[in-house]
Amino acid sequence: MPMPDNTACNNCALHNTAGLKKLGIDTANVDYVVALAGNPNTGKSTVFNALTGMRQHTGNWPGKTVVRAEGGFSYNSHKYKLIDLPGTYSLLSTSQDEEVARNFILFGRPDVTVIVVDASRLERNLNLTLQVLEITDKAVLCLNLIDEAARHHIKIDQRALARDLGIPVVPTTARSQQGIPELLKAIDDVATGAIICRPHKVKNLSKPVEKAVKQLAGALEQQFPGLPNSRWLAFRLLEGDSRITAAVKNNELKELVRP
Amino acid sequence: MTEAEKDNEILARAAGLRWQLGDNFHDKLTEGIYTDAAQIAAHAVETPAGERHYTFDSKIDKIVTSKTWGFPIMIGLLAVILWITIEGANYPSGMLFTLLIDTVHPLLKSLAAHIGLPLWLDGLLIDGIYLAVAWVVAVMLPPMAIFFPLFTLLEDFGYLPRVAFNMDALFKKAGAHGKQALTMSMGWGCNAAGVIATRIIDSPRERLIAIITNNFSLCNGRWPTQILIATIFIGALVPASLSGLVASAAVIGIALLGVAFMFLTSWGLSKTVLKGEVSTFTLELPPYRPPRIWQTIYTSVIDRTLIVLWRAVIFAAPAGAVIWLVANVHIGDITIANHVIDFLDPLGVFVGLNGVILLAYIIAIPANEIVIPTILMLTVANLGLIGVGDTSGKLFELDSAMATGSILSAGGWTLLTGINLMLFSLLHNPCSTTIYTIYKETNSWKWTTLASLLPVIMGLVVTFLVTQFWHLIWLMPEVKP
């Protein structure tokens, strides 16, 4: 779906790319922190470069980014710090790249998490999306590589998707900058609270699992009132995650409660 | 109840519930997530019915990952890239030599003489630091500026995961993780980057194997060495029209030998100190994407070529000073360099190299990039070659790879020395940056030491064997009658 390139559009508030200032590695005194998560090889680094004006090396293979990269941009006079997390298929195992991504979304408490997905492989990518939405409720789905999906005649009902996931959905082709203005607007809206997300929580759990999760999440909320991701923490505790167990013991969870 | 008691109660409750749910909680949860994802996707995604998708990609994949064509195509692509590099680098390299060494160097010398710079300072700055830097630029820049963009184009196209796919079975046989093929490919760019990339391997045992054997991937700093020596010694064996092809074949041979050593060492490690089961993994073959040519050339020139060159220059400058000092400071009658070279020479000759090469590898531990310039400067200094219009005995005329060859021949090099240098360049300790990275990633001196020393020992053994074998072949006809 190529974006029409006429002047009327460029004058629209949505196309406020003039409000974008690419700050490269200058990340001092930021107003908001944004994390970039997503499956490997969905173009996270390309989105990162499009937003920060940096030229992180991008490559067409899964696992290119194993360390997190940071950059900055400013939009509508808000200063943002952007963190490019390693691409992972899930957040449920213990390989080092998954832990880096998971710990940042959980303990780093980004103001917005942008989940970059490959539009032509949406179903597979949604697994990670749903896991991220269990951890944080401030997220934007970046439906990247939309041009590739179109080439394969895949149509995506982006409204239905946004409704089901409960977060803004923005189709992009980051390598040619398409959809970046809309993505910026969505990030800004979620960060400032102009859009309140109602993220999807996993529904298809068996009765005993659902019951156990509810019980444990309840106990966690009692101990740490206002905990935003008690359900996900319950998942992890039920699996015996040692990092989360330690976080319960050393009161790290208290810091997850937003003031 | 205190806070701590409450925390413990939560954990106790979690443990109790975990017990009730049984040990397949992880699978149940994953199943739930997948079902949700499938429902949402079914709601939002409309795929064309009946039509077979990705026909273009799967057609290419059928060929490039096939049992018959996978490896020949891999080697063929590498061969084409190397051939273009070797053929293309000659001319600009010669120009840079003329400019930096034949023109600017005498200019600097006369300028220094004009302002009355003390002789020792003139030597240290101009014959040491400047020459080393100029040499690194002239030797390294042209091949890198051609090789890296070509390699990056292949990477952007999506070919690397197919390499991993092709090699997976071999790695499995060696007791290593299939993703090691990816870290190996990263190592072809830079070993330190390859070592960091092993974080994608989640089993600690297989990750260690990948870290220790990454050095067998020829890196940025070593490709130019291989290309240059292959051009001088092996390309020269055949008529000029074929020399580019033959030299590329020799470099590919070394790169493949590196892969063979990687398998062999991985296998050895997984049978001895790092025993264990091979873990399985999913490798996603990304869609082929048309590479954006200009952007790729831009980023690979900025990200790779200039950064690697800058690193080489940074290490070459102090190395140039060291070379000048060891070549000019005398202890007794002869210079420090001569002392060390005389000391190392027996060992060097024993393994078919020489003292100059070994000393160069010691000086060049910080960066492989400066090995060739160091060898050349030491050879010249050691022989006392004196060039045109020079006062301190360091200048010589060089305008092409062949002239480099004539210096090396004057230093007593033979085809055997060239071959052994190519082998030793493949099999020696990682550069200091890589060693430091290995330590940071493993947090263990034991593994760092093993990863550093194992390749050197292998290198010495291999060059020794090659030398013995070589002498055997050449002596044979004389012994017979």
XYZ file of C-alpha atoms in Angstrom, chain B residues 2-300:
299
model
C 6.896 -9.330 58.316
C 7.418 -8.292 54.723
C 9.978 -11.029 54.198
C 7.605 -13.648 55.573
C 4.895 -12.445 53.202
C 7.310 -12.672 50.286
C 8.241 -16.181 51.285
C 4.621 -17.110 51.567
C 4.036 -16.019 47.972
C 6.947 -18.123 46.830
C 5.708 -21.067 48.845
C 2.296 -20.699 47.307
C 3.837 -20.537 43.831
C 5.756 -23.721 44.554
C 2.592 -25.439 45.789
C 0.600 -24.432 42.715
C 3.431 -25.453 40.453
C 3.324 -28.876 42.051
C -0.421 -29.134 41.457
C -0.201 -28.060 37.822
C 2.426 -30.618 36.910
C 5.579 -30.054 34.967
C 4.049 -29.178 31.609
C 2.956 -25.708 32.651
C 5.327 -24.177 30.117
C 3.746 -26.137 27.260
C 0.235 -25.322 28.424
C 1.023 -21.633 28.612
C 2.715 -21.646 25.200
C -0.280 -23.489 23.787
C -2.634 -20.872 25.179
C -0.592 -18.040 23.696
C -0.468 -19.767 20.303
C -4.219 -20.323 20.284
C -4.833 -16.659 21.080
C -2.399 -15.599 18.379
C -4.070 -17.877 15.828
C -7.507 -16.480 16.673
C -6.395 -12.881 16.378
C -4.563 -13.576 13.133
C -7.588 -15.379 11.693
C -9.614 -12.296 12.522
C -7.286 -9.751 10.969
C -5.315 -11.443 8.205
C -6.627 -12.338 4.799
C -4.309 -14.496 2.730
C -5.015 -15.304 -0.901
C -6.700 -18.690 -1.031
C -5.346 -21.580 -3.015
C -2.364 -19.719 -4.361
C 1.017 -20.945 -3.285
C 2.887 -18.168 -1.450
C 6.509 -17.312 -1.481
C 7.064 -19.270 -4.661
C 9.971 -17.052 -5.632
C 11.714 -17.485 -2.272
C 11.109 -21.185 -2.052
C 12.329 -21.681 -5.597
C 15.635 -20.007 -4.751
C 15.827 -21.888 -1.464
C 15.314 -25.191 -3.203
C 18.483 -24.553 -5.179
C 20.755 -22.760 -2.710
C 20.014 -25.140 0.155
C 19.927 -28.306 -1.927
C 22.261 -31.174 -1.116
C 23.842 -31.043 -4.559
C 24.115 -27.311 -5.151
C 24.273 -25.824 -1.648
C 28.012 -26.087 -1.155
C 29.146 -25.411 -4.738
C 27.031 -22.237 -4.819
C 28.438 -21.147 -1.457
C 32.017 -21.620 -2.581
C 31.258 -20.114 -5.979
C 29.824 -16.912 -4.478
C 32.818 -16.540 -2.182
C 35.112 -17.147 -5.158
C 33.450 -14.452 -7.238
C 33.702 -11.937 -4.410
C 37.371 -12.710 -3.807
C 38.198 -12.631 -7.490
C 36.594 -9.205 -7.928
C 38.482 -8.024 -4.838
C 41.862 -9.292 -6.015
C 41.478 -8.042 -9.575
C 39.997 -4.740 -8.478
C 42.382 -3.881 -5.641
C 45.610 -3.963 -7.627
C 45.318 -0.671 -9.426
C 44.116 1.586 -6.570
C 46.666 -0.070 -4.286
C 49.460 0.883 -6.652
C 48.162 4.440 -6.817
C 48.063 4.747 -3.042
C 51.633 3.440 -2.841
C 52.796 6.019 -5.358
C 50.997 8.776 -3.524
C 51.644 7.965 0.134
C 55.025 6.291 0.012
C 56.766 7.508 -3.124
C 55.505 11.076 -3.070
C 54.371 12.202 0.369
C 57.088 10.409 2.331
C 60.070 12.120 0.634
C 58.155 15.366 0.894
C 57.816 14.923 4.636
C 61.483 13.989 4.899
C 62.631 17.116 3.116
C 60.230 19.209 5.169
C 61.661 17.705 8.367
C 65.201 18.395 7.140
C 64.167 21.939 6.281
C 62.855 22.778 9.747
C 65.793 20.968 11.297
C 63.963 18.206 13.108
C 66.365 16.093 15.173
C 67.274 12.906 13.312
C 65.852 10.555 15.911
C 62.517 12.395 16.002
C 62.397 12.505 12.215
C 62.999 8.758 12.124
C 60.454 7.952 14.819
C 57.704 10.133 13.370
C 58.225 9.802 9.635
C 60.024 6.504 9.108
C 58.221 4.822 11.967
C 54.741 6.139 12.565
C 53.986 7.719 9.181
C 55.315 4.835 7.116
C 53.433 2.221 9.122
C 50.189 4.157 8.802
C 50.718 4.867 5.094
C 51.444 1.235 4.510
C 48.360 0.054 6.337
C 46.214 2.421 4.290
C 47.776 1.428 0.969
C 47.668 -2.316 1.656
C 44.305 -2.506 3.412
C 42.012 0.152 2.011
C 41.491 -1.056 -1.586
C 40.691 -4.708 -0.831
C 38.456 -3.738 2.093
C 36.575 -1.107 0.127
C 35.732 -3.772 -2.459
C 35.324 -6.861 -0.294
C 33.074 -5.503 2.466
C 30.350 -3.943 0.310
C 30.142 -7.130 -1.752
C 29.907 -9.265 1.360
C 27.318 -6.919 2.871
C 25.179 -7.083 -0.267
C 25.095 -10.847 0.100
C 24.142 -10.435 3.755
C 21.329 -7.985 2.957
C 19.980 -10.270 0.295
C 19.388 -12.879 3.016
C 21.987 -15.437 2.060
C 23.739 -15.919 5.424
C 20.959 -17.929 7.134
C 21.047 -20.253 4.123
C 24.743 -20.792 4.808
C 23.785 -21.680 8.360
C 21.135 -24.041 7.048
C 23.607 -25.791 4.744
C 26.186 -26.205 7.472
C 23.842 -27.196 10.271
C 24.282 -30.917 9.673
C 28.066 -30.597 9.760
C 28.019 -28.629 12.996
C 25.715 -31.177 14.509
C 28.164 -33.932 13.612
C 30.894 -31.898 15.276
C 28.805 -31.729 18.459
C 28.208 -28.002 18.092
C 25.170 -25.742 17.730
C 23.854 -25.039 14.225
C 23.698 -21.330 14.975
C 27.477 -21.457 15.152
C 27.340 -21.153 11.360
C 25.970 -17.637 11.872
C 28.584 -16.671 14.435
C 31.198 -18.119 12.096
C 29.948 -15.849 9.315
C 30.088 -12.897 11.706
C 33.669 -13.914 12.442
C 34.478 -13.553 8.752
C 33.853 -9.889 9.404
C 35.411 -9.567 12.844
C 36.184 -12.212 15.440
C 35.332 -9.960 18.368
C 31.896 -9.391 16.812
C 31.607 -13.120 16.166
C 32.335 -13.865 19.821
C 29.665 -11.397 20.972
C 27.229 -12.892 18.454
C 27.475 -16.269 20.224
C 24.944 -14.871 22.696
C 22.280 -16.196 20.345
C 23.330 -19.709 21.391
C 21.522 -20.575 24.601
C 23.401 -23.690 25.668
C 26.526 -22.623 27.593
C 28.489 -25.655 26.367
C 27.822 -24.991 22.696
C 28.352 -21.289 23.206
C 31.830 -21.940 24.599
C 32.668 -24.126 21.615
C 31.508 -21.340 19.293
C 33.594 -18.770 21.184
C 36.775 -20.833 21.230
C 36.577 -21.769 17.551
C 35.485 -18.397 16.180
C 39.109 -17.462 15.552
C 39.183 -19.994 12.700
C 37.014 -17.618 10.704
C 39.334 -15.407 8.695
C 38.610 -11.868 9.847
C 38.760 -8.403 8.305
C 42.322 -8.014 9.422
C 43.426 -11.236 7.790
C 41.585 -11.264 4.444
C 43.901 -8.576 3.020
C 46.977 -10.489 4.248
C 45.727 -13.632 2.567
C 44.830 -11.798 -0.615
C 48.189 -10.027 -0.822
C 50.370 -13.065 -0.109
C 48.295 -15.240 -2.423
C 48.702 -12.663 -5.184
C 52.474 -12.382 -4.703
C 53.430 -16.004 -4.243
C 50.687 -18.181 -5.650
C 49.253 -15.973 -8.368
C 52.801 -15.525 -9.655
C 53.140 -19.230 -10.352
C 50.826 -19.002 -13.345
C 50.564 -16.660 -16.349
C 49.258 -13.201 -15.479
C 45.885 -13.820 -17.101
C 45.172 -16.635 -14.653
C 46.865 -15.242 -11.572
C 43.738 -13.567 -10.194
C 41.794 -16.819 -10.429
C 44.542 -18.935 -8.905
C 45.116 -16.456 -6.080
C 41.354 -16.413 -5.299
C 41.348 -20.191 -5.254
C 44.225 -20.184 -2.772
C 42.435 -17.742 -0.457
C 39.239 -19.792 -0.642
C 41.311 -22.855 0.170
C 42.583 -21.158 3.327
C 39.091 -19.964 4.310
C 37.692 -23.481 3.845
C 40.624 -24.932 5.738
C 39.623 -22.574 8.547
C 36.095 -23.990 8.446
C 37.549 -27.498 8.510
C 39.664 -26.602 11.552
C 36.563 -25.122 13.169
C 34.707 -28.412 12.743
C 37.680 -30.449 13.861
C 38.281 -28.347 16.978
C 34.564 -28.208 17.816
C 34.432 -31.960 17.501
C 37.563 -32.372 19.623
C 36.208 -30.060 22.327
C 32.793 -31.723 22.379
C 34.452 -35.110 22.805
C 36.805 -33.996 25.591
C 36.462 -30.928 27.810
C 33.022 -29.837 26.626
C 31.068 -33.067 26.422
C 27.316 -32.977 25.979
C 24.229 -33.315 23.848
C 23.562 -31.192 20.785
C 20.555 -28.962 21.327
C 17.971 -28.321 18.633
C 16.789 -24.946 17.468
C 14.557 -23.255 14.952
C 16.219 -21.296 12.214
C 13.984 -18.954 10.322
C 14.995 -18.429 6.711
C 14.186 -14.782 6.108
C 12.633 -13.715 2.820
C 15.055 -12.634 0.109
C 15.082 -8.889 -0.053
C 16.478 -6.902 -2.936
C 19.545 -5.224 -1.401
C 19.561 -1.444 -1.457
C 22.816 -1.051 -3.311
C 23.779 2.540 -2.476
C 22.774 2.365 1.141
C 24.677 -0.875 1.542
C 27.779 0.567 -0.032
C 27.469 3.620 2.184
C 27.004 1.707 5.452
C 29.616 -0.892 4.665
